[in-house]
XYZ file of C-alpha atoms in Angstrom:
447
model
C 10.690 58.090 -59.029
C 12.590 54.607 -59.824
C 11.537 51.863 -62.005
C 9.400 49.351 -60.319
C 11.589 46.213 -60.435
C 9.881 43.168 -61.690
C 9.148 41.152 -58.500
C 7.049 43.881 -58.193
C 5.592 44.972 -61.432
C 5.333 41.536 -62.636
C 5.028 41.368 -66.395
C 5.370 37.937 -68.433
C 6.188 37.624 -72.025
C 3.716 37.520 -74.868
C 1.529 39.864 -73.190
C 1.070 43.367 -75.606
C 0.181 46.576 -74.659
C -2.324 46.939 -77.320
C -5.172 44.822 -79.192
C -7.793 45.429 -81.691
C -10.879 43.524 -80.604
C -12.451 46.393 -78.727
C -15.803 44.406 -77.761
C -16.395 41.461 -75.417
C -19.560 40.067 -73.842
C -17.216 41.097 -70.076
C -14.526 44.483 -69.893
C -12.542 43.463 -66.494
C -11.201 46.895 -65.593
C -8.202 46.345 -63.837
C -5.388 43.804 -64.218
C -4.549 43.132 -60.325
C -5.134 39.074 -58.835
C -8.834 39.510 -58.297
C -9.708 41.075 -62.175
C -7.472 38.404 -63.465
C -8.849 35.351 -61.374
C -12.513 36.575 -62.355
C -11.550 37.034 -66.049
C -9.810 33.459 -65.819
C -13.325 32.257 -64.142
C -15.008 33.524 -67.072
C -13.361 32.446 -70.329
C -13.319 28.956 -68.569
C -17.074 29.168 -68.375
C -16.727 30.186 -72.371
C -17.481 33.763 -71.785
C -15.586 36.064 -74.534
C -13.473 39.039 -71.888
C -10.530 41.854 -72.238
C -8.383 42.959 -69.247
C -8.018 46.717 -69.230
C -4.800 47.734 -66.920
C -3.947 51.464 -67.115
C -0.098 50.664 -66.120
C 2.406 48.627 -68.199
C 2.506 46.036 -66.851
C -0.019 43.154 -64.773
C -0.763 42.044 -60.826
C -1.868 45.193 -59.769
C 0.088 46.270 -56.488
C 0.806 44.273 -54.242
C 3.972 42.941 -51.421
C 2.642 40.097 -50.415
C 4.560 37.063 -50.628
C 3.214 34.843 -47.534
C -0.538 33.226 -47.346
C -1.934 31.888 -44.153
C -3.379 27.941 -43.977
C -6.726 30.122 -43.995
C -6.082 30.622 -47.024
C -7.601 28.258 -49.199
C -8.815 30.460 -52.388
C -5.047 30.867 -52.295
C -2.901 27.210 -51.561
C -6.180 25.515 -54.501
C -5.241 27.998 -57.244
C -1.421 27.929 -56.644
C -1.401 23.727 -57.347
C -3.733 24.001 -59.496
C -1.555 26.702 -61.838
C 1.268 23.674 -60.814
C 3.018 26.113 -58.880
C 5.357 24.861 -55.777
C 4.479 25.939 -52.343
C 6.930 25.628 -49.456
C 6.399 26.023 -45.795
C 7.603 29.846 -44.231
C 9.838 29.954 -40.895
C 10.410 33.372 -39.649
C 9.355 33.831 -35.743
C 9.669 37.455 -35.013
C 10.254 38.337 -31.136
C 8.747 40.152 -28.589
C 9.997 43.777 -27.204
C 6.876 44.843 -24.728
C 7.566 44.771 -21.567
C 5.472 43.099 -18.665
C 2.352 45.985 -18.632
C 2.148 46.065 -21.948
C 2.650 42.814 -22.500
C -0.632 42.336 -20.526
C -2.299 45.166 -22.515
C -1.473 43.614 -25.265
C -2.735 40.238 -24.621
C -6.028 42.303 -22.771
C -7.253 44.389 -25.476
C -6.287 41.281 -28.591
C -8.716 38.856 -26.467
C -11.043 41.301 -25.925
C -11.505 42.767 -29.552
C -11.473 39.070 -30.974
C -14.798 38.575 -29.594
C -16.215 42.092 -30.103
C -14.683 41.636 -33.868
C -16.175 37.514 -33.767
C -20.252 39.585 -32.546
C -20.117 41.714 -35.759
C -22.584 40.487 -38.637
C -20.787 41.580 -42.056
C -24.444 41.515 -42.876
C -25.421 44.115 -41.586
C -22.525 45.983 -39.260
C -25.018 48.243 -38.909
C -26.657 46.801 -35.702
C -23.679 47.466 -33.475
C -23.685 51.635 -34.926
C -25.751 52.571 -31.465
C -22.214 50.867 -29.239
C -20.068 52.124 -31.580
C -20.844 54.132 -33.907
C -19.353 57.018 -32.195
C -16.185 55.933 -31.890
C -12.548 55.371 -33.074
C -10.257 52.610 -33.131
C -8.187 54.657 -30.576
C -10.751 55.170 -28.228
C -11.779 51.455 -28.636
C -8.463 50.649 -27.926
C -7.695 52.897 -24.583
C -11.496 51.598 -23.794
C -9.757 48.269 -23.272
C -6.631 49.586 -21.138
C -4.610 49.858 -23.924
C -1.048 51.475 -22.196
C 0.401 54.227 -24.170
C 2.590 51.204 -25.920
C -0.250 49.183 -27.088
C -1.552 52.792 -28.285
C 1.300 53.489 -30.344
C 1.053 49.590 -32.181
C -3.204 50.048 -32.596
C -2.051 53.446 -34.733
C 0.549 51.592 -37.170
C -2.105 48.511 -37.343
C -4.641 51.367 -38.587
C -2.180 52.357 -40.725
C -0.841 49.516 -42.458
C -4.588 48.085 -43.138
C -6.139 51.662 -44.071
C -3.937 53.843 -44.801
C -5.231 56.368 -41.424
C -5.007 56.911 -38.185
C -6.662 55.344 -35.920
C -8.449 58.888 -34.120
C -9.739 58.584 -37.955
C -10.543 54.878 -38.645
C -14.630 53.992 -36.867
C -13.827 51.530 -34.603
C -17.591 49.372 -36.366
C -15.627 49.388 -39.162
C -12.121 48.614 -37.656
C -14.149 45.218 -36.333
C -16.224 45.121 -39.488
C -12.958 44.511 -41.572
C -11.502 41.962 -39.158
C -14.576 39.437 -38.855
C -14.126 39.317 -42.475
C -10.466 38.490 -41.963
C -11.494 35.437 -39.495
C -11.022 37.843 -36.370
C -8.668 40.385 -34.545
C -5.761 38.072 -34.678
C -5.774 36.886 -38.390
C -5.414 40.090 -39.279
C -2.544 40.742 -37.095
C -0.945 37.517 -38.504
C -2.129 38.994 -41.783
C 0.426 42.383 -41.145
C 3.125 39.684 -40.249
C 5.474 37.252 -41.684
C 5.448 34.268 -38.387
C 5.069 31.494 -39.111
C 2.739 28.687 -39.549
C 2.440 30.350 -43.080
C 3.184 29.341 -46.711
C 4.882 30.546 -49.358
C 5.719 29.966 -53.036
C 9.072 29.034 -55.193
C 9.788 31.700 -58.254
C 11.194 35.144 -59.006
C 8.386 36.901 -57.758
C 6.488 38.033 -54.795
C 4.029 35.152 -54.484
C 0.692 37.545 -55.484
C 2.839 38.148 -58.642
C 3.191 34.954 -59.354
C -0.515 34.156 -58.503
C -1.353 36.402 -61.144
C 1.618 35.980 -63.652
C -0.422 32.217 -64.068
C -3.319 33.311 -64.049
C -2.682 35.960 -67.276
C -0.500 33.139 -69.075
C -3.725 30.668 -69.067
C -5.435 33.455 -70.971
C -6.718 33.893 -74.551
C -4.310 35.536 -76.475
C -4.836 39.332 -76.786
C -7.466 39.077 -73.806
C -4.897 41.830 -70.977
C -4.384 45.302 -72.346
C -2.109 47.361 -71.099
C -1.382 51.152 -70.661
C -5.858 51.492 -70.708
C -6.671 54.398 -68.326
C -10.370 53.281 -68.318
C -11.959 57.080 -67.418
C -15.721 56.685 -68.523
C -18.498 53.411 -68.508
C -21.841 53.893 -70.185
C -24.735 51.737 -69.821
C -26.605 51.964 -72.744
C -30.676 50.972 -73.927
C -30.243 47.398 -75.279
C -28.377 46.581 -72.221
C -24.600 47.435 -74.155
C -22.084 49.194 -72.104
C -19.111 51.842 -74.164
C -16.005 51.575 -71.639
C -13.288 54.853 -72.964
C -10.469 55.312 -72.268
C -8.140 58.584 -71.833
C -6.353 57.743 -74.965
C -10.471 57.832 -76.876
C -10.448 53.879 -76.960
C -13.588 52.782 -76.941
C -15.143 49.279 -75.665
C -18.311 47.896 -76.174
C -19.568 44.583 -73.219
C -22.794 43.105 -72.281
C -21.155 43.469 -69.049
C -18.391 45.469 -66.594
C -16.677 44.397 -64.046
C -14.676 46.839 -61.632
C -11.897 45.024 -60.006
C -10.657 47.961 -57.612
C -14.387 48.778 -56.694
C -13.603 51.902 -54.432
C -10.960 53.603 -56.317
C -13.064 53.039 -59.471
C -16.112 54.524 -58.230
C -13.901 56.742 -57.473
C -11.320 57.880 -60.846
C -14.005 56.652 -63.879
C -17.287 58.549 -65.028
C -20.057 56.000 -64.465
C -23.363 56.762 -66.601
C -25.478 56.557 -65.130
C -24.391 57.707 -61.973
C -23.982 55.335 -58.789
C -27.120 55.078 -57.047
C -27.722 56.556 -53.701
C -26.970 53.563 -51.206
C -23.221 53.641 -53.567
C -22.853 57.603 -53.441
C -21.092 57.963 -50.700
C -18.535 55.738 -51.873
C -17.658 58.727 -54.295
C -17.355 61.593 -51.174
C -15.049 58.623 -48.812
C -11.769 59.627 -47.536
C -9.050 57.900 -49.496
C -6.025 56.465 -47.325
C -2.791 56.976 -47.926
C -0.402 53.661 -48.974
C 2.949 52.828 -50.631
C 6.082 51.168 -50.182
C 9.636 51.120 -50.184
C 11.657 48.293 -51.534
C 15.446 48.170 -49.695
C 17.879 45.945 -51.071
C 20.640 44.111 -49.367
C 23.431 42.667 -50.523
C 23.264 39.897 -47.422
C 20.298 39.453 -44.394
C 21.631 41.009 -41.762
C 18.377 40.838 -40.079
C 18.759 36.815 -39.758
C 22.246 37.458 -39.023
C 21.128 38.503 -35.572
C 18.000 35.802 -35.256
C 15.174 38.173 -37.047
C 12.329 37.419 -38.893
C 12.807 40.292 -41.125
C 9.520 41.655 -39.870
C 8.594 44.414 -38.042
C 5.841 47.274 -37.132
C 6.892 50.967 -36.895
C 4.998 53.292 -34.264
C 7.096 56.194 -34.099
C 7.519 56.922 -38.381
C 6.450 56.651 -41.457
C 6.454 53.638 -41.811
C 4.066 51.808 -40.483
C 5.284 47.906 -41.081
C 9.016 46.045 -42.319
C 8.774 42.684 -44.305
C 11.431 40.447 -45.656
C 10.444 40.307 -49.457
C 13.762 38.345 -49.959
C 13.635 35.659 -53.076
C 15.755 32.836 -53.876
C 19.657 33.419 -52.382
C 20.661 34.589 -56.273
C 17.875 36.775 -56.616
C 19.380 39.013 -53.510
C 17.922 39.819 -49.748
C 15.144 42.927 -49.277
C 12.997 44.144 -46.802
C 9.729 46.455 -48.038
C 8.912 48.751 -46.301
C 4.540 49.944 -46.323
C 4.846 54.074 -45.557
C 0.972 54.569 -45.082
C -1.348 57.224 -43.148
C -0.516 60.782 -43.432
C 3.134 60.399 -42.009
C 3.652 58.612 -45.291
C 1.567 61.078 -47.467
C 3.479 63.516 -45.689
C 7.115 61.919 -46.633
C 5.763 61.528 -49.532
C 6.038 65.270 -50.612
C 9.225 65.515 -49.640
C 12.476 65.080 -52.372
C 13.373 61.346 -53.776
C 16.192 61.521 -52.128
C 15.323 62.741 -48.593
C 12.294 60.739 -48.542
C 14.832 57.369 -48.932
C 16.739 58.462 -46.292
C 13.932 59.054 -43.542
C 12.905 55.649 -44.381
C 16.060 54.083 -44.261
C 16.487 55.864 -41.052
C 13.302 54.620 -39.195
C 13.846 51.350 -40.729
C 17.376 51.654 -37.897
C 15.336 52.784 -35.407
C 12.866 49.920 -35.102
C 15.780 47.266 -35.777
C 18.312 48.863 -33.574
C 21.759 48.939 -33.620
C 23.778 49.272 -37.222
C 22.441 48.596 -39.861
C 24.152 48.523 -43.774
C 23.270 50.936 -46.371
C 20.484 49.150 -48.762
C 22.786 48.665 -52.133
C 19.203 49.758 -53.140
C 15.995 51.647 -53.076
C 13.206 51.197 -55.783
C 10.073 52.975 -54.687
C 7.116 51.471 -55.562
C 3.478 54.059 -56.654
C 1.066 55.264 -53.919
C -2.282 53.119 -54.542
C -5.000 52.973 -52.586
C -5.795 50.732 -49.160
C -8.571 48.529 -47.872
C -11.827 50.925 -47.307
C -12.152 52.567 -44.157
C -15.982 52.825 -44.294
C -17.466 55.639 -42.187
C -20.480 55.524 -39.797
C -22.720 57.580 -42.142
C -22.071 54.550 -44.563
C -23.067 51.468 -42.398
C -26.702 51.386 -43.651
C -25.916 51.996 -47.042
C -23.421 49.521 -46.905
C -26.147 47.056 -45.639
C -28.459 47.767 -47.865
C -26.427 47.468 -51.027
C -24.528 44.669 -50.026
C -22.152 45.073 -53.015
C -25.024 45.109 -55.667
C -24.221 45.677 -59.381
C -25.149 48.691 -60.621
C -27.029 47.772 -63.860
C -24.495 45.649 -65.711
C -21.561 47.121 -63.660
C -20.543 44.834 -61.141
C -18.261 45.377 -58.543
C -14.545 42.804 -57.421
C -11.814 43.983 -55.311
C -10.895 42.239 -51.716
C -12.508 45.436 -50.060
C -16.270 44.132 -50.758
C -15.288 40.405 -49.935
C -16.262 38.985 -46.977
C -13.282 36.269 -46.533
C -9.732 37.812 -46.798
C -11.096 41.247 -47.288
C -7.595 43.094 -47.935
C -5.398 40.021 -48.783
C -4.502 37.956 -51.976
C -7.713 35.778 -50.317
C -10.855 38.015 -50.364
C -9.513 39.389 -53.768
C -10.174 35.622 -54.872
C -13.279 35.544 -52.699
C -14.847 38.784 -55.045
C -13.064 38.183 -58.703
C -15.198 34.513 -57.818
C -18.197 35.939 -56.435
C -18.654 38.215 -59.600
C -17.408 35.746 -62.279
C -20.171 33.616 -60.462
C -22.778 36.902 -61.189
C -21.797 37.709 -64.708
C -21.708 34.004 -65.763
C -25.417 33.783 -64.262
C -26.139 37.179 -66.014
C -24.821 36.055 -69.887
C -25.332 32.441 -70.005
C -28.323 30.808 -71.471
C -28.001 27.125 -69.571
C -25.315 29.118 -66.899
C -25.660 25.765 -64.501
C -23.767 23.857 -66.558
C -20.858 26.072 -67.416
C -20.729 26.806 -63.915
C -20.348 23.112 -63.785
C -17.333 23.145 -65.275
C -15.527 26.127 -63.444
């Protein structure tokens, strides 16, 4: 696999891959946006903190480059960090015929109303009506034409890494509610107008991560530390062990990618019953392929560079170009079983397949990319199975002893986005501060 370009995996200067300190009040597992935001708030409140990141760079995995006006946490953080915000203007084109467009509008309107009825604190209340229904069956029940059914399949792939036939209707509705409704969730997949981006030579999500990292105390971030076990010992001390044999001591552990880390890390004691379903919850597939071009050929055709793929492995294409001198690029999201199957192919074959699918999405002769870079697969948003909804309703992501759970999948707003990552990181930082600081109210007032 080719190396990840700087704009996709950002490593600011001055961040060492190793450190000397092996103890802190809080260990944050994962150097994505939510984990870095939690670490920043914790250090601002006076707590000592270390961030252990499995990769050789910070920033987790994100191609998110454009934010909605409703993403107030993102915009406020960007302003506080001194980043320049500019309006993003790019309008897509509708390609649906009249009948399909009427069906699309009806489906979106009806599901929007349904999603707004979901109580995110008690989603199991709607299990009698939607617990046995898939997302595919949901859209069909509201009159989706075959073309709109294919669009809904692309939504499920892009949001969860699963087929719409394997995502529960209630899980889909609850996710939409946590993003502000179906319409807001769909806007999160697009790059349409009325939103904001940041000036810089990396994606907006990576710029936020870099600025947060630069404000952490020297030695806070430890790269290439793969955590494989967390032990809670008597005396309210936790031992965090890595694959390389390092052991860190702390009072609290924050899992900043909760679902993936609950699967990958051995927790002692084990998760309680209300979270045990996480161990067996199926994981969707989600990867990206970054295509670079000498010219923005899509602009020359009057296109935004955004598209949904309905007949192939690419479910979403986004324009992720930066400043003109940095070149032009499209990022293709490859997800679900088509993406998982594609990733079994030889590198050259799968890259050729992605390029061909992009050609079919935009139509006509598409110039060959000058460079292709693949980004390693990651865990997408959580598609909670119906059997887990009652447990999640009881649990509400409460701490397991001294282990706390962040990650955008635990957020009640902006789930699956940078806004959700910041909300989850801030919530967990608040929980930790109240637990470990003797006069937490006074410290919180300084945040």
